[in-house]
PDB file of C-alpha atoms and ligand atoms in Angstrom:
ATOM      1  CA  UNK A   1      66.004 248.291  87.620  1.00  0.00           C
ATOM      2  CA  UNK A   2      68.655 248.279  84.807  1.00  0.00           C
ATOM      3  CA  UNK A   3      67.808 247.963  81.244  1.00  0.00           C
ATOM      4  CA  UNK A   4      70.203 244.771  79.719  1.00  0.00           C
ATOM      5  CA  UNK A   5      70.728 244.565  76.110  1.00  0.00           C
ATOM      6  CA  UNK A   6      71.884 241.027  75.049  1.00  0.00           C
ATOM      7  CA  UNK A   7      72.857 239.267  71.812  1.00  0.00           C
ATOM      8  CA  UNK A   8      74.973 237.096  70.357  1.00  0.00           C
ATOM      9  CA  UNK A   9      77.485 237.941  67.530  1.00  0.00           C
ATOM     10  CA  UNK A  10      77.004 235.296  65.122  1.00  0.00           C
ATOM     11  CA  UNK A  11      75.164 235.349  61.887  1.00  0.00           C
ATOM     12  CA  UNK A  12      74.551 231.658  62.069  1.00  0.00           C
ATOM     13  CA  UNK A  13      70.744 230.849  61.868  1.00  0.00           C
ATOM     14  CA  UNK A  14      71.257 228.095  64.441  1.00  0.00           C
ATOM     15  CA  UNK A  15      73.796 229.970  66.565  1.00  0.00           C
ATOM     16  CA  UNK A  16      74.358 228.368  69.667  1.00  0.00           C
ATOM     17  CA  UNK A  17      75.564 231.512  71.367  1.00  0.00           C
ATOM     18  CA  UNK A  18      72.195 232.958  70.581  1.00  0.00           C
ATOM     19  CA  UNK A  19      70.573 230.357  72.122  1.00  0.00           C
ATOM     20  CA  UNK A  20      72.678 230.530  75.137  1.00  0.00           C
ATOM     21  CA  UNK A  21      72.020 234.368  75.495  1.00  0.00           C
ATOM     22  CA  UNK A  22      68.455 233.643  75.426  1.00  0.00           C
ATOM     23  CA  UNK A  23      68.706 230.968  78.224  1.00  0.00           C
ATOM     24  CA  UNK A  24      70.869 233.435  80.328  1.00  0.00           C
ATOM     25  CA  UNK A  25      68.728 236.216  79.764  1.00  0.00           C
ATOM     26  CA  UNK A  26      65.606 234.308  81.057  1.00  0.00           C
ATOM     27  CA  UNK A  27      67.732 233.781  84.604  1.00  0.00           C
ATOM     28  CA  UNK A  28      67.669 237.839  85.086  1.00  0.00           C
ATOM     29  CA  UNK A  29      64.306 238.583  86.275  1.00  0.00           C
ATOM     30  CA  UNK A  30      64.681 241.370  88.154  1.00  0.00           C
ATOM     31  CA  UNK A  31      65.815 243.612  85.234  1.00  0.00           C
ATOM     32  CA  UNK A  32      64.335 244.580  82.123  1.00  0.00           C
ATOM     33  CA  UNK A  33      66.020 242.432  79.283  1.00  0.00           C
ATOM     34  CA  UNK A  34      65.840 242.869  75.338  1.00  0.00           C
ATOM     35  CA  UNK A  35      67.560 239.803  73.809  1.00  0.00           C
ATOM     36  CA  UNK A  36      68.281 241.824  70.156  1.00  0.00           C
ATOM     37  CA  UNK A  37      68.597 238.929  67.218  1.00  0.00           C
ATOM     38  CA  UNK A  38      71.460 239.947  64.966  1.00  0.00           C
ATOM     39  CA  UNK A  39      71.890 236.843  63.160  1.00  0.00           C
ATOM     40  CA  UNK A  40      70.264 237.916  59.835  1.00  0.00           C
ATOM     41  CA  UNK A  41      72.279 241.077  59.850  1.00  0.00           C
ATOM     42  CA  UNK A  42      73.931 242.008  56.353  1.00  0.00           C
ATOM     43  CA  UNK A  43      76.736 244.510  57.534  1.00  0.00           C
ATOM     44  CA  UNK A  44      78.911 246.066  55.053  1.00  0.00           C
ATOM     45  CA  UNK A  45      82.830 245.346  55.598  1.00  0.00           C
ATOM     46  CA  UNK A  46      84.012 248.295  57.272  1.00  0.00           C
ATOM     47  CA  UNK A  47      86.460 250.387  55.268  1.00  0.00           C
ATOM     48  CA  UNK A  48      88.317 253.601  56.124  1.00  0.00           C
ATOM     49  CA  UNK A  49      87.434 255.071  52.678  1.00  0.00           C
ATOM     50  CA  UNK A  50      83.648 254.988  53.473  1.00  0.00           C
ATOM     51  CA  UNK A  51      81.748 258.368  54.564  1.00  0.00           C
ATOM     52  CA  UNK A  52      82.103 258.434  58.272  1.00  0.00           C
ATOM     53  CA  UNK A  53      78.683 260.034  57.809  1.00  0.00           C
ATOM     54  CA  UNK A  54      77.206 256.715  55.744  1.00  0.00           C
ATOM     55  CA  UNK A  55      76.893 254.359  59.125  1.00  0.00           C
ATOM     56  CA  UNK A  56      74.232 251.395  58.049  1.00  0.00           C
ATOM     57  CA  UNK A  57      71.316 251.543  59.470  1.00  0.00           C
ATOM     58  CA  UNK A  58      71.914 248.584  61.519  1.00  0.00           C
ATOM     59  CA  UNK A  59      74.860 250.084  63.240  1.00  0.00           C
ATOM     60  CA  UNK A  60      72.905 253.084  63.904  1.00  0.00           C
ATOM     61  CA  UNK A  61      70.169 250.803  65.544  1.00  0.00           C
ATOM     62  CA  UNK A  62      72.741 249.052  67.747  1.00  0.00           C
ATOM     63  CA  UNK A  63      74.671 252.280  68.635  1.00  0.00           C
ATOM     64  CA  UNK A  64      71.008 253.748  69.919  1.00  0.00           C
ATOM     65  CA  UNK A  65      70.462 250.645  71.851  1.00  0.00           C
ATOM     66  CA  UNK A  66      73.539 250.485  73.254  1.00  0.00           C
ATOM     67  CA  UNK A  67      73.184 254.119  74.767  1.00  0.00           C
ATOM     68  CA  UNK A  68      69.360 253.509  75.644  1.00  0.00           C
ATOM     69  CA  UNK A  69      70.562 250.529  77.764  1.00  0.00           C
ATOM     70  CA  UNK A  70      72.681 250.231  80.958  1.00  0.00           C
ATOM     71  CA  UNK A  71      74.529 247.134  80.589  1.00  0.00           C
ATOM     72  CA  UNK A  72      75.009 244.016  78.121  1.00  0.00           C
ATOM     73  CA  UNK A  73      75.087 240.232  77.640  1.00  0.00           C
ATOM     74  CA  UNK A  74      77.469 239.437  74.744  1.00  0.00           C
ATOM     75  CA  UNK A  75      78.034 236.023  73.896  1.00  0.00           C
ATOM     76  CA  UNK A  76      80.967 235.297  71.085  1.00  0.00           C
ATOM     77  CA  UNK A  77      81.352 232.304  69.078  1.00  0.00           C
ATOM     78  CA  UNK A  78      84.767 231.143  68.062  1.00  0.00           C
ATOM     79  CA  UNK A  79      86.456 231.057  64.689  1.00  0.00           C
ATOM     80  CA  UNK A  80      90.068 229.758  64.083  1.00  0.00           C
ATOM     81  CA  UNK A  81      90.905 230.904  67.635  1.00  0.00           C
ATOM     82  CA  UNK A  82      89.549 234.166  67.388  1.00  0.00           C
ATOM     83  CA  UNK A  83      86.536 236.785  67.103  1.00  0.00           C
ATOM     84  CA  UNK A  84      84.528 236.050  64.095  1.00  0.00           C
ATOM     85  CA  UNK A  85      84.615 238.234  61.325  1.00  0.00           C
ATOM     86  CA  UNK A  86      80.775 238.856  61.355  1.00  0.00           C
ATOM     87  CA  UNK A  87      81.315 240.253  64.935  1.00  0.00           C
ATOM     88  CA  UNK A  88      84.763 242.173  64.399  1.00  0.00           C
ATOM     89  CA  UNK A  89      83.141 243.917  61.747  1.00  0.00           C
ATOM     90  CA  UNK A  90      80.375 245.020  64.097  1.00  0.00           C
ATOM     91  CA  UNK A  91      82.929 246.389  66.710  1.00  0.00           C
ATOM     92  CA  UNK A  92      84.953 247.955  64.236  1.00  0.00           C
ATOM     93  CA  UNK A  93      81.878 249.929  62.888  1.00  0.00           C
ATOM     94  CA  UNK A  94      80.706 250.855  66.597  1.00  0.00           C
ATOM     95  CA  UNK A  95      84.132 251.952  67.104  1.00  0.00           C
ATOM     96  CA  UNK A  96      84.063 254.924  64.576  1.00  0.00           C
ATOM     97  CA  UNK A  97      81.469 257.052  65.513  1.00  0.00           C
ATOM     98  CA  UNK A  98      81.659 257.310  69.301  1.00  0.00           C
ATOM     99  CA  UNK A  99      84.499 257.591  71.960  1.00  0.00           C
ATOM    100  CA  UNK A 100      84.235 254.415  73.570  1.00  0.00           C
ATOM    101  CA  UNK A 101      80.581 253.185  73.058  1.00  0.00           C
ATOM    102  CA  UNK A 102      80.139 251.112  76.059  1.00  0.00           C
ATOM    103  CA  UNK A 103      81.114 254.076  78.412  1.00  0.00           C
ATOM    104  CA  UNK A 104      82.321 252.105  80.985  1.00  0.00           C
ATOM    105  CA  UNK A 105      78.825 249.977  81.403  1.00  0.00           C
ATOM    106  CA  UNK A 106      78.886 246.657  82.684  1.00  0.00           C
ATOM    107  CA  UNK A 107      79.312 243.694  80.096  1.00  0.00           C
ATOM    108  CA  UNK A 108      78.809 240.076  80.983  1.00  0.00           C
ATOM    109  CA  UNK A 109      80.772 238.163  78.482  1.00  0.00           C
ATOM    110  CA  UNK A 110      79.937 234.767  77.629  1.00  0.00           C
ATOM    111  CA  UNK A 111      81.110 232.062  74.606  1.00  0.00           C
ATOM    112  CA  UNK A 112      80.131 228.617  73.839  1.00  0.00           C
ATOM    113  CA  UNK A 113      81.019 226.206  70.965  1.00  0.00           C
ATOM    114  CA  UNK A 114      80.875 222.462  70.543  1.00  0.00           C
ATOM    115  CA  UNK A 115      84.365 221.876  71.192  1.00  0.00           C
ATOM    116  CA  UNK A 116      85.888 221.320  74.468  1.00  0.00           C
ATOM    117  CA  UNK A 117      87.644 224.899  74.839  1.00  0.00           C
ATOM    118  CA  UNK A 118      84.177 226.508  74.608  1.00  0.00           C
ATOM    119  CA  UNK A 119      85.710 229.290  72.532  1.00  0.00           C
ATOM    120  CA  UNK A 120      87.635 230.611  75.616  1.00  0.00           C
ATOM    121  CA  UNK A 121      90.446 231.494  73.192  1.00  0.00           C
ATOM    122  CA  UNK A 122      88.341 234.298  71.588  1.00  0.00           C
ATOM    123  CA  UNK A 123      86.958 234.994  75.051  1.00  0.00           C
ATOM    124  CA  UNK A 124      90.599 236.131  75.881  1.00  0.00           C
ATOM    125  CA  UNK A 125      90.920 238.146  72.955  1.00  0.00           C
ATOM    126  CA  UNK A 126      87.574 239.895  73.674  1.00  0.00           C
ATOM    127  CA  UNK A 127      88.458 240.587  77.374  1.00  0.00           C
ATOM    128  CA  UNK A 128      91.554 242.564  75.746  1.00  0.00           C
ATOM    129  CA  UNK A 129      89.726 244.237  72.866  1.00  0.00           C
ATOM    130  CA  UNK A 130      86.109 245.446  74.292  1.00  0.00           C
ATOM    131  CA  UNK A 131      87.862 247.649  76.953  1.00  0.00           C
ATOM    132  CA  UNK A 132      89.355 249.826  73.720  1.00  0.00           C
ATOM    133  CA  UNK A 133      85.553 250.823  73.379  1.00  0.00           C
ATOM    134  CA  UNK A 134      85.072 251.793  77.105  1.00  0.00           C
ATOM    135  CA  UNK A 135      83.524 248.101  78.012  1.00  0.00           C
ATOM    136  CA  UNK A 136      83.283 247.033  81.494  1.00  0.00           C
ATOM    137  CA  UNK A 137      83.818 243.355  81.726  1.00  0.00           C
ATOM    138  CA  UNK A 138      81.785 242.495  85.021  1.00  0.00           C
ATOM    139  CA  UNK A 139      81.453 238.560  84.554  1.00  0.00           C
ATOM    140  CA  UNK A 140      82.622 235.698  81.914  1.00  0.00           C
ATOM    141  CA  UNK A 141      81.359 232.584  81.256  1.00  0.00           C
ATOM    142  CA  UNK A 142      82.367 229.973  78.659  1.00  0.00           C
ATOM    143  CA  UNK A 143      80.609 227.009  78.147  1.00  0.00           C
ATOM    144  CA  UNK A 144      82.475 223.967  76.510  1.00  0.00           C
ATOM    145  CA  UNK A 145      80.896 221.206  74.408  1.00  0.00           C
ATOM    146  CA  UNK A 146      77.694 223.187  73.920  1.00  0.00           C
ATOM    147  CA  UNK A 147      75.780 219.830  72.715  1.00  0.00           C
ATOM    148  CA  UNK A 148      76.568 217.952  75.810  1.00  0.00           C
ATOM    149  CA  UNK A 149      75.947 220.714  78.412  1.00  0.00           C
ATOM    150  CA  UNK A 150      72.728 222.371  76.789  1.00  0.00           C
ATOM    151  CA  UNK A 151      69.574 220.786  76.528  1.00  0.00           C
ATOM    152  CA  UNK A 152      65.981 221.650  76.245  1.00  0.00           C
ATOM    153  CA  UNK A 153      67.073 225.188  76.114  1.00  0.00           C
ATOM    154  CA  UNK A 154      69.110 225.230  79.291  1.00  0.00           C
ATOM    155  CA  UNK A 155      72.389 224.720  80.566  1.00  0.00           C
ATOM    156  CA  UNK A 156      72.641 221.454  82.665  1.00  0.00           C
ATOM    157  CA  UNK A 157      75.567 219.502  84.436  1.00  0.00           C
ATOM    158  CA  UNK A 158      78.361 220.743  86.313  1.00  0.00           C
ATOM    159  CA  UNK A 159      78.543 224.234  84.440  1.00  0.00           C
ATOM    160  CA  UNK A 160      75.488 225.569  86.185  1.00  0.00           C
ATOM    161  CA  UNK A 161      77.138 226.155  89.417  1.00  0.00           C
ATOM    162  CA  UNK A 162      79.620 228.200  87.363  1.00  0.00           C
ATOM    163  CA  UNK A 163      76.822 230.076  85.175  1.00  0.00           C
ATOM    164  CA  UNK A 164      75.098 231.183  88.453  1.00  0.00           C
ATOM    165  CA  UNK A 165      78.265 232.493  90.092  1.00  0.00           C
ATOM    166  CA  UNK A 166      78.866 234.435  86.908  1.00  0.00           C
ATOM    167  CA  UNK A 167      74.989 235.715  86.959  1.00  0.00           C
ATOM    168  CA  UNK A 168      75.286 236.965  90.334  1.00  0.00           C
ATOM    169  CA  UNK A 169      78.660 238.664  89.700  1.00  0.00           C
ATOM    170  CA  UNK A 170      77.265 240.885  86.762  1.00  0.00           C
ATOM    171  CA  UNK A 171      74.124 241.585  88.838  1.00  0.00           C
ATOM    172  CA  UNK A 172      76.365 242.934  91.351  1.00  0.00           C
ATOM    173  CA  UNK A 173      77.722 245.336  89.079  1.00  0.00           C
ATOM    174  CA  UNK A 174      74.417 246.583  87.747  1.00  0.00           C
TER     175      UNK A 174
HETATM  176  C1  LIG B 201      85.178 229.396  60.250  1.00  0.00           C
HETATM  177  C2  LIG B 201      85.086 228.444  61.486  1.00  0.00           C
HETATM  178  C3  LIG B 201      85.902 228.479  62.621  1.00  0.00           C
HETATM  179  C4  LIG B 201      85.600 227.838  63.786  1.00  0.00           C
HETATM  180  N1  LIG B 201      86.975 227.958  64.435  1.00  0.00           N
HETATM  181  C5  LIG B 201      86.375 227.637  65.616  1.00  0.00           C
HETATM  182  C6  LIG B 201      87.486 227.653  66.909  1.00  0.00           C
HETATM  183  O1  LIG B 201      88.483 227.973  66.413  1.00  0.00           O
HETATM  184  N2  LIG B 201      87.128 227.063  67.893  1.00  0.00           N
HETATM  185  C7  LIG B 201      86.026 226.598  68.462  1.00  0.00           C
HETATM  186  O2  LIG B 201      85.707 226.386  69.858  1.00  0.00           O
HETATM  187  N3  LIG B 201      85.122 226.228  67.767  1.00  0.00           N
HETATM  188  C8  LIG B 201      85.178 226.525  65.931  1.00  0.00           C
HETATM  189  N4  LIG B 201      84.430 226.485  65.219  1.00  0.00           N
HETATM  190  C9  LIG B 201      83.203 225.912  65.408  1.00  0.00           C
HETATM  191  C10 LIG B 201      81.988 226.930  65.911  1.00  0.00           C
HETATM  192  O3  LIG B 201      82.263 227.106  67.286  1.00  0.00           O
HETATM  193  C11 LIG B 201      80.603 226.414  65.754  1.00  0.00           C
HETATM  194  O4  LIG B 201      80.367 226.672  64.572  1.00  0.00           O
HETATM  195  C12 LIG B 201      79.705 227.284  66.755  1.00  0.00           C
HETATM  196  O5  LIG B 201      78.346 226.881  66.199  1.00  0.00           O
HETATM  197  C13 LIG B 201      79.668 228.634  66.530  1.00  0.00           C
HETATM  198  O6  LIG B 201      78.908 229.284  67.503  1.00  0.00           O
HETATM  199  P1  LIG B 201      77.612 229.992  66.876  1.00  0.00           P
HETATM  200  O7  LIG B 201      76.421 228.857  66.330  1.00  0.00           O
HETATM  201  O8  LIG B 201      76.833 230.963  67.844  1.00  0.00           O
HETATM  202  O9  LIG B 201      77.725 230.915  65.295  1.00  0.00           O
HETATM  203  C14 LIG B 201      84.692 227.137  63.776  1.00  0.00           C
HETATM  204  C15 LIG B 201      83.628 227.177  62.747  1.00  0.00           C
HETATM  205  C16 LIG B 201      83.531 227.843  61.416  1.00  0.00           C
HETATM  206  C17 LIG B 201      82.735 228.042  60.744  1.00  0.00           C
END
């Protein structure tokens, strides 16, 4: 049994990526899932001028959780075709303390948006950038048109099959 940490890289109190993370986590029954809610986090903007020993408490918490878990589900919004500043800032903080904090552990990378792109542009960027921190992208899933394809807390319709395939691919990597 693997310990899986799941979170959405959003500070939107009504985050659709957080809703997707909660649902997908509920599909993985045979592992220990922790859904981390970081929506209300207020992490200072990283600056190279900061004392390297003064890491914000929330970042230290996240670093420790990452060390304690075997695999990750991360769902990211897309802002202006790119990674939202909120998540990028957290990733930049994570990159300062440790050499490759994810240490080749598997990541199931997801995205969703109300638009037809489903955040796929940012997904491409994260597929490129997360391995800088030694994340091993085991599987991906992008849900377009969130409000058409997610009802009553669950993915519905034509993307469900693809989601189950992506979940299976992630589980194979555990
Ligand atoms: C500043 C800003 C930029 C956005 N840019 C994009 C975009 O490039 N592509 C997209 O699909 N949605 C974009 N959106 C809409 C987001 O997908 C939408 O706000 C979504 O709810 C974000 O996910 P979240 O609720 O998990 O934070 C943008 C929203 C904001 C506030």
